[in-house]
Short mmCIF file of C-alpha atoms in Angstrom, two decimals:
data_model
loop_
_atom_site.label_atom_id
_atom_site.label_comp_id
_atom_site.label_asym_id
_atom_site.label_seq_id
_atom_site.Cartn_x
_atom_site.Cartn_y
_atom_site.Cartn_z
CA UNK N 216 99.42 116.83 93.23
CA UNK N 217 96.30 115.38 91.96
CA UNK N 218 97.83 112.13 90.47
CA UNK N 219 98.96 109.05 92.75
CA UNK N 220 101.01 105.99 91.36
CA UNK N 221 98.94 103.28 91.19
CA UNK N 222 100.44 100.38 93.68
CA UNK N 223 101.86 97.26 91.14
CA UNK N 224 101.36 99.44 88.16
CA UNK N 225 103.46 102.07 86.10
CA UNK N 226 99.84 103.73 85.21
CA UNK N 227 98.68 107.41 86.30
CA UNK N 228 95.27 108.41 87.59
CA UNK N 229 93.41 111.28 89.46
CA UNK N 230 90.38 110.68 91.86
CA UNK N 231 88.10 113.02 90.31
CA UNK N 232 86.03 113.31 93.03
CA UNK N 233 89.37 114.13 95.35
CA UNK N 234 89.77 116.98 92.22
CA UNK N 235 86.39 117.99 92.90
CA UNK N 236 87.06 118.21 96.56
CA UNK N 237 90.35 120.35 96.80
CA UNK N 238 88.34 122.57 94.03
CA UNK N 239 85.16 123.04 95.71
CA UNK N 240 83.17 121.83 93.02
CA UNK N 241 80.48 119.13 92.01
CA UNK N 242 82.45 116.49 90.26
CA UNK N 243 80.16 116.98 87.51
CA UNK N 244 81.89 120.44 86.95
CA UNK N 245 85.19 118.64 87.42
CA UNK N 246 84.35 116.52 84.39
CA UNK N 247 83.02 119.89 82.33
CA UNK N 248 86.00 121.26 82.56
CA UNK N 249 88.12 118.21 81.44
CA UNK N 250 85.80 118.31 78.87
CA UNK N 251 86.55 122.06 77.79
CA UNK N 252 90.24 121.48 78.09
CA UNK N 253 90.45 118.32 76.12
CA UNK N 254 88.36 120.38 73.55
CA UNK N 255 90.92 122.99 73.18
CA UNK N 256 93.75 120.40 72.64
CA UNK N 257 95.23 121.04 76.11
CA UNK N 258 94.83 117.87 77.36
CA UNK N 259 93.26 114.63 76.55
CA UNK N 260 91.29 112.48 79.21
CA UNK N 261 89.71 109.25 79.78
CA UNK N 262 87.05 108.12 83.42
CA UNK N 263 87.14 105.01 83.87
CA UNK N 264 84.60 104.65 86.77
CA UNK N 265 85.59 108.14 89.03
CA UNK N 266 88.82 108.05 87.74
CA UNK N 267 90.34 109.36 84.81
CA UNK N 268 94.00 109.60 83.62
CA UNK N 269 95.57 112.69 81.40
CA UNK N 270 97.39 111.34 78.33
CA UNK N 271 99.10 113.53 76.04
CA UNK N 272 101.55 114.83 79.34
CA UNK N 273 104.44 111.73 79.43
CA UNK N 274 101.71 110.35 81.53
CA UNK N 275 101.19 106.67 81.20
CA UNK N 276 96.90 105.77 79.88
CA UNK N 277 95.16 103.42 82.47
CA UNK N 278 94.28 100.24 80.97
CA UNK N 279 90.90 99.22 82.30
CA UNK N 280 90.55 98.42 85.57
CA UNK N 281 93.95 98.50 86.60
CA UNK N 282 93.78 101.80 89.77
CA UNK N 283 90.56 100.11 90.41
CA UNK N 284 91.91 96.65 91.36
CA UNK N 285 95.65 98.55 92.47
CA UNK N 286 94.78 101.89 94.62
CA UNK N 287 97.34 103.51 96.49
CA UNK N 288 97.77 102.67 100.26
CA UNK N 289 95.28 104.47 102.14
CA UNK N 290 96.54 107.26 104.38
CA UNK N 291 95.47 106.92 108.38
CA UNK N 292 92.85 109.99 108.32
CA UNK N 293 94.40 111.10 111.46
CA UNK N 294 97.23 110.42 113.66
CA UNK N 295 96.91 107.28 116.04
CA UNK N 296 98.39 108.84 119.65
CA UNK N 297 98.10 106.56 122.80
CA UNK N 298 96.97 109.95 125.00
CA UNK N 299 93.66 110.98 125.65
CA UNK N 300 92.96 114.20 123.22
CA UNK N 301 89.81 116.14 122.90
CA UNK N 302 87.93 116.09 119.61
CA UNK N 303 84.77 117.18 118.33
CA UNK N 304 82.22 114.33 116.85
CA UNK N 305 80.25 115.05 113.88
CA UNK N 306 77.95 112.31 113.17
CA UNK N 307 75.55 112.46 109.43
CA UNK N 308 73.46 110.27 108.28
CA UNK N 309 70.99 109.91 104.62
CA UNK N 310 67.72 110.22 105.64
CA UNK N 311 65.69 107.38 103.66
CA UNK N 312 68.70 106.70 101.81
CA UNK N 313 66.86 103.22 100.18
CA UNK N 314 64.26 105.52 98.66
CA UNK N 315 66.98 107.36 96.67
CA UNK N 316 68.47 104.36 95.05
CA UNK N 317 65.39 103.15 94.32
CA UNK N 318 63.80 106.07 92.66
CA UNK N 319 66.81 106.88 90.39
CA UNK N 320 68.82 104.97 87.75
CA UNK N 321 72.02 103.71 89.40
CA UNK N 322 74.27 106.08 87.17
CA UNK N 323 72.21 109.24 88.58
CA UNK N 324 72.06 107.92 92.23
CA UNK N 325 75.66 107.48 92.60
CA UNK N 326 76.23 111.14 91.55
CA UNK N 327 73.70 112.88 93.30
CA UNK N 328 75.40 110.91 96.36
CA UNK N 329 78.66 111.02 95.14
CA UNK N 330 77.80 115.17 95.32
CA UNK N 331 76.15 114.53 98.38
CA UNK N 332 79.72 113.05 99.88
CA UNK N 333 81.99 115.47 98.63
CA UNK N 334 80.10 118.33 100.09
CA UNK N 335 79.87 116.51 103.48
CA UNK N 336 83.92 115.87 103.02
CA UNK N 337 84.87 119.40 101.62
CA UNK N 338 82.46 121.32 104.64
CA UNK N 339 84.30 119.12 107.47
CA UNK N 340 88.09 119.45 105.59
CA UNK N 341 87.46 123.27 105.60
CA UNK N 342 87.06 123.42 109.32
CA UNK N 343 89.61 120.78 110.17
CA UNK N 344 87.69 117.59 110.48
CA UNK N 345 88.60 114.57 108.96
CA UNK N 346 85.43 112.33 107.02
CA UNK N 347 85.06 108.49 107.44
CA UNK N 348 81.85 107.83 104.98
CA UNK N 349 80.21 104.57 104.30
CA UNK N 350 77.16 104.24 102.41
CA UNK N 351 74.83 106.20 103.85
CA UNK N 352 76.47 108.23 106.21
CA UNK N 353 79.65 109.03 108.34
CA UNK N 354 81.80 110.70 111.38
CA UNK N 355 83.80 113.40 111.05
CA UNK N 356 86.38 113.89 113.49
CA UNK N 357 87.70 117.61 114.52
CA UNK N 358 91.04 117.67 116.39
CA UNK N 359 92.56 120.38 118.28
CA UNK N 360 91.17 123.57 119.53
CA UNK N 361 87.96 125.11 118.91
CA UNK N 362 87.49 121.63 118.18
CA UNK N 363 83.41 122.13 119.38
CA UNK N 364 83.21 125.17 117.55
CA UNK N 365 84.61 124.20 114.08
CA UNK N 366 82.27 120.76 114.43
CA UNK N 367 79.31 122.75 114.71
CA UNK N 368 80.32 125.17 112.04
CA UNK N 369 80.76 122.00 109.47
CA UNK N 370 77.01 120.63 110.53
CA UNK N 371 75.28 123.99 110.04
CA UNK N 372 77.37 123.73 106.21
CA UNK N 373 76.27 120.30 105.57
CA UNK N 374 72.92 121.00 106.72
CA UNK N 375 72.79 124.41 104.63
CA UNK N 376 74.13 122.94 101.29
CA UNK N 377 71.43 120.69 101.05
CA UNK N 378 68.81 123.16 99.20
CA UNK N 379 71.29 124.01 96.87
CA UNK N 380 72.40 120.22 96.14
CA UNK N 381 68.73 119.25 95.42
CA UNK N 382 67.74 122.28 93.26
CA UNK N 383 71.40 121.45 90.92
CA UNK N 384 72.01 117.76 91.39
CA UNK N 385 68.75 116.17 92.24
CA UNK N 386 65.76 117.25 89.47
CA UNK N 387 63.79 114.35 89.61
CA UNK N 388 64.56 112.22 92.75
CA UNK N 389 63.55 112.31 96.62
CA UNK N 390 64.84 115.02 98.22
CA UNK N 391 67.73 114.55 99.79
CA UNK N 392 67.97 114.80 103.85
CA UNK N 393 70.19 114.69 106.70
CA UNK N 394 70.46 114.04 110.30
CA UNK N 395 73.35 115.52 112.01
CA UNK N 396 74.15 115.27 115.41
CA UNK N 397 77.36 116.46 117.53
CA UNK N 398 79.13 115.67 120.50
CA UNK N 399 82.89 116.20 122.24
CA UNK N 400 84.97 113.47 123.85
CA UNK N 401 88.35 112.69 125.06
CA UNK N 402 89.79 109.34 123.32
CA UNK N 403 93.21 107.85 122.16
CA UNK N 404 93.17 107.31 118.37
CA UNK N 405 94.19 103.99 117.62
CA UNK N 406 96.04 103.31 114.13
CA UNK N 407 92.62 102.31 112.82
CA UNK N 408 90.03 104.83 113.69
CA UNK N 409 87.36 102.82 113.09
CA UNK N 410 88.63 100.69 115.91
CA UNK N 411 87.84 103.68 118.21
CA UNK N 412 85.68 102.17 121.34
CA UNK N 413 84.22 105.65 123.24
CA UNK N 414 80.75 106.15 124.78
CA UNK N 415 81.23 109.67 123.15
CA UNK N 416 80.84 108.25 119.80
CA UNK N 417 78.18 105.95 120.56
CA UNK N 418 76.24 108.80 122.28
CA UNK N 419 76.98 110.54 118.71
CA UNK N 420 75.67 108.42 116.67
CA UNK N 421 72.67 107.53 118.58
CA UNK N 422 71.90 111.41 118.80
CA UNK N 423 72.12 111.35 115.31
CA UNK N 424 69.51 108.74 115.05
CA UNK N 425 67.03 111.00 116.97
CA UNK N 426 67.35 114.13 115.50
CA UNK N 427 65.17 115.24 112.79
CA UNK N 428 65.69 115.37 109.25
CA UNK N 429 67.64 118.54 108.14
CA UNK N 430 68.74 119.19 111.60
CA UNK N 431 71.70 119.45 113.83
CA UNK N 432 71.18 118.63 117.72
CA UNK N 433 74.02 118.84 119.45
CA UNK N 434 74.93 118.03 123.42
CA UNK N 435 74.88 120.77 126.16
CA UNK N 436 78.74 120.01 126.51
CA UNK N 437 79.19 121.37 123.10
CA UNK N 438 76.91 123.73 123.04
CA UNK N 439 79.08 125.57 125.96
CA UNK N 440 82.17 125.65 124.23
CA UNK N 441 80.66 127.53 121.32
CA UNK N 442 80.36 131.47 120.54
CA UNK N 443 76.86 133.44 122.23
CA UNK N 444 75.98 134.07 118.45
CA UNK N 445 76.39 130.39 117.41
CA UNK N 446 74.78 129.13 120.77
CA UNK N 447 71.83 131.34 120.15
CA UNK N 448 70.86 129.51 116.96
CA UNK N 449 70.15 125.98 119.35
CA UNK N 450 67.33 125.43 120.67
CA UNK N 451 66.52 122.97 124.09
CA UNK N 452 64.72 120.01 122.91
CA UNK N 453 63.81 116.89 124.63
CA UNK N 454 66.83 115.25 127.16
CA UNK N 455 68.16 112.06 125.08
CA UNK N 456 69.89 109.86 127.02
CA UNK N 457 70.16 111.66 130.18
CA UNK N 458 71.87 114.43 128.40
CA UNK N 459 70.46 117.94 127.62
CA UNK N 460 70.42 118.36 123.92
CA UNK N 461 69.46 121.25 121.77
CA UNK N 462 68.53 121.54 118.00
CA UNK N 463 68.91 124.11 115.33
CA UNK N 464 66.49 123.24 112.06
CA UNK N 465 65.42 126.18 109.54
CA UNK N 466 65.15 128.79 109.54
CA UNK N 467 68.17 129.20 111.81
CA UNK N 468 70.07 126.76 109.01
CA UNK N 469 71.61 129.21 106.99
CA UNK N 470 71.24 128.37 103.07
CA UNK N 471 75.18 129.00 102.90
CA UNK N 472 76.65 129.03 106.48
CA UNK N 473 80.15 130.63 106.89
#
């Protein structure tokens, strides 16, 4: 399930960091172990860029470039419906993301934030919540029930991964930081999410603006949709907006939340 058919071309290819993803690993570790199988003679492999292709199967090899400049037809990240439907808004954002790419060789800035991405990704998928990243940051969208609840739960994971990701992936750079803010709203999806138009995600994102680094504030209308235990790890901070926000910042950030 990992390979796609690269549009205009008989080639093969996996998205290692997708691999990654599904696995719950650091790409890095995806590439290890492509390494260790290709050393046994089960496999051989190529990257070109993120992607690599497996040869020695009746799989086609990738000539240079060719899933780069031919990817598959993006998927819509969630269904477009013309009714109003209740999601949960997960807004993250690099803090001093400029710093980072300047301090490190390209090669080791795009994986640290390639790891960075896939952790995001992999702690909203868990929960239900669809990631749309660019650059430095994102939205995550929850649908559904719970949909406050499971938001929430995916912020305190991105926040709480981040120790970890510095002390593996980040040795000699900044340390890496988040803001995360999140919010509930009732919207259509359109059949391009990023033409969504709701004050809910503007009040999102600007949240996430304000909040400290390594943080998640979060509205009072989603902090009353969520669990005594989870709502006892906010606390009220200053109104933003008009709205009454609260914040939960270490220690009640859980180094592995679950």
């Amino acid at each position: 399930s990992a390979f796609r058919e690269a549009a205009g071309s008989p080639a093969k290819y996996m998205d290692l960091r997708g691999v990654a993803l599904r696995a719950g690993i650091p790409a890095t570790e995806t590439v290890e172990l492509l390494n260790f199988m290709s050393a046994k003679g089960l496999i051989k492999w190529r990257a070109i860029g993120g992607i690599g292709s497996i040869t020695d199967l009746g799989i086609s090899t990738i000539e240079s470039g060719t899933a780069l400049r031919h990817p598959p037809p993006p998927q819509p990240p969630l269904p477009p419906h013309e009714d109003d439907r209740r999601y949960g808004i997960l807004f993250a954002d690099t803090v001093e993301h400029s710093q980072i790419v300047s301090a490190l060789p390209p090669p080791e800035s795009e994986r640290l934030l390639g790891a960075l991405r896939s952790r995001v990704e992999l702690e909203a998928s868990r929960r239900g919540g669809v990631l749309m990243w660019s650059g430095d940051g994102g939205m995550a969208l929850f649908p559904g029930p719970s949909s406050q609840a499971r938001s929430v739960e995916a912020a305190l994971g991105v926040v709480g991964i981040l120790a970890g990701l510095n002390a593996r992936e980040n040795a000699t750079g900044p340390e890496v930081r988040l803001r995360v803010a999140v919010h509930t709203g009732v919207f259509a999806m359109p059949q391009d999410p990023g033409n969504i138009h709701s004050p809910a995600i503007n009040l999102a994102a600007h949240l996430e603006e304000s909040a400290a680094p390594n943080t998640v504030a979060i509205t009072e209308e989603v902090r009353e949709a969520l669990t005594p235990e989870l709502a006892a790890r906010f606390r009220e901070c200053e109104p933003f907006e008009g709205n009454r926000v609260f914040s939960c910042g270490p220690p009640n950030v859980p180094t592995a939340f679950s």
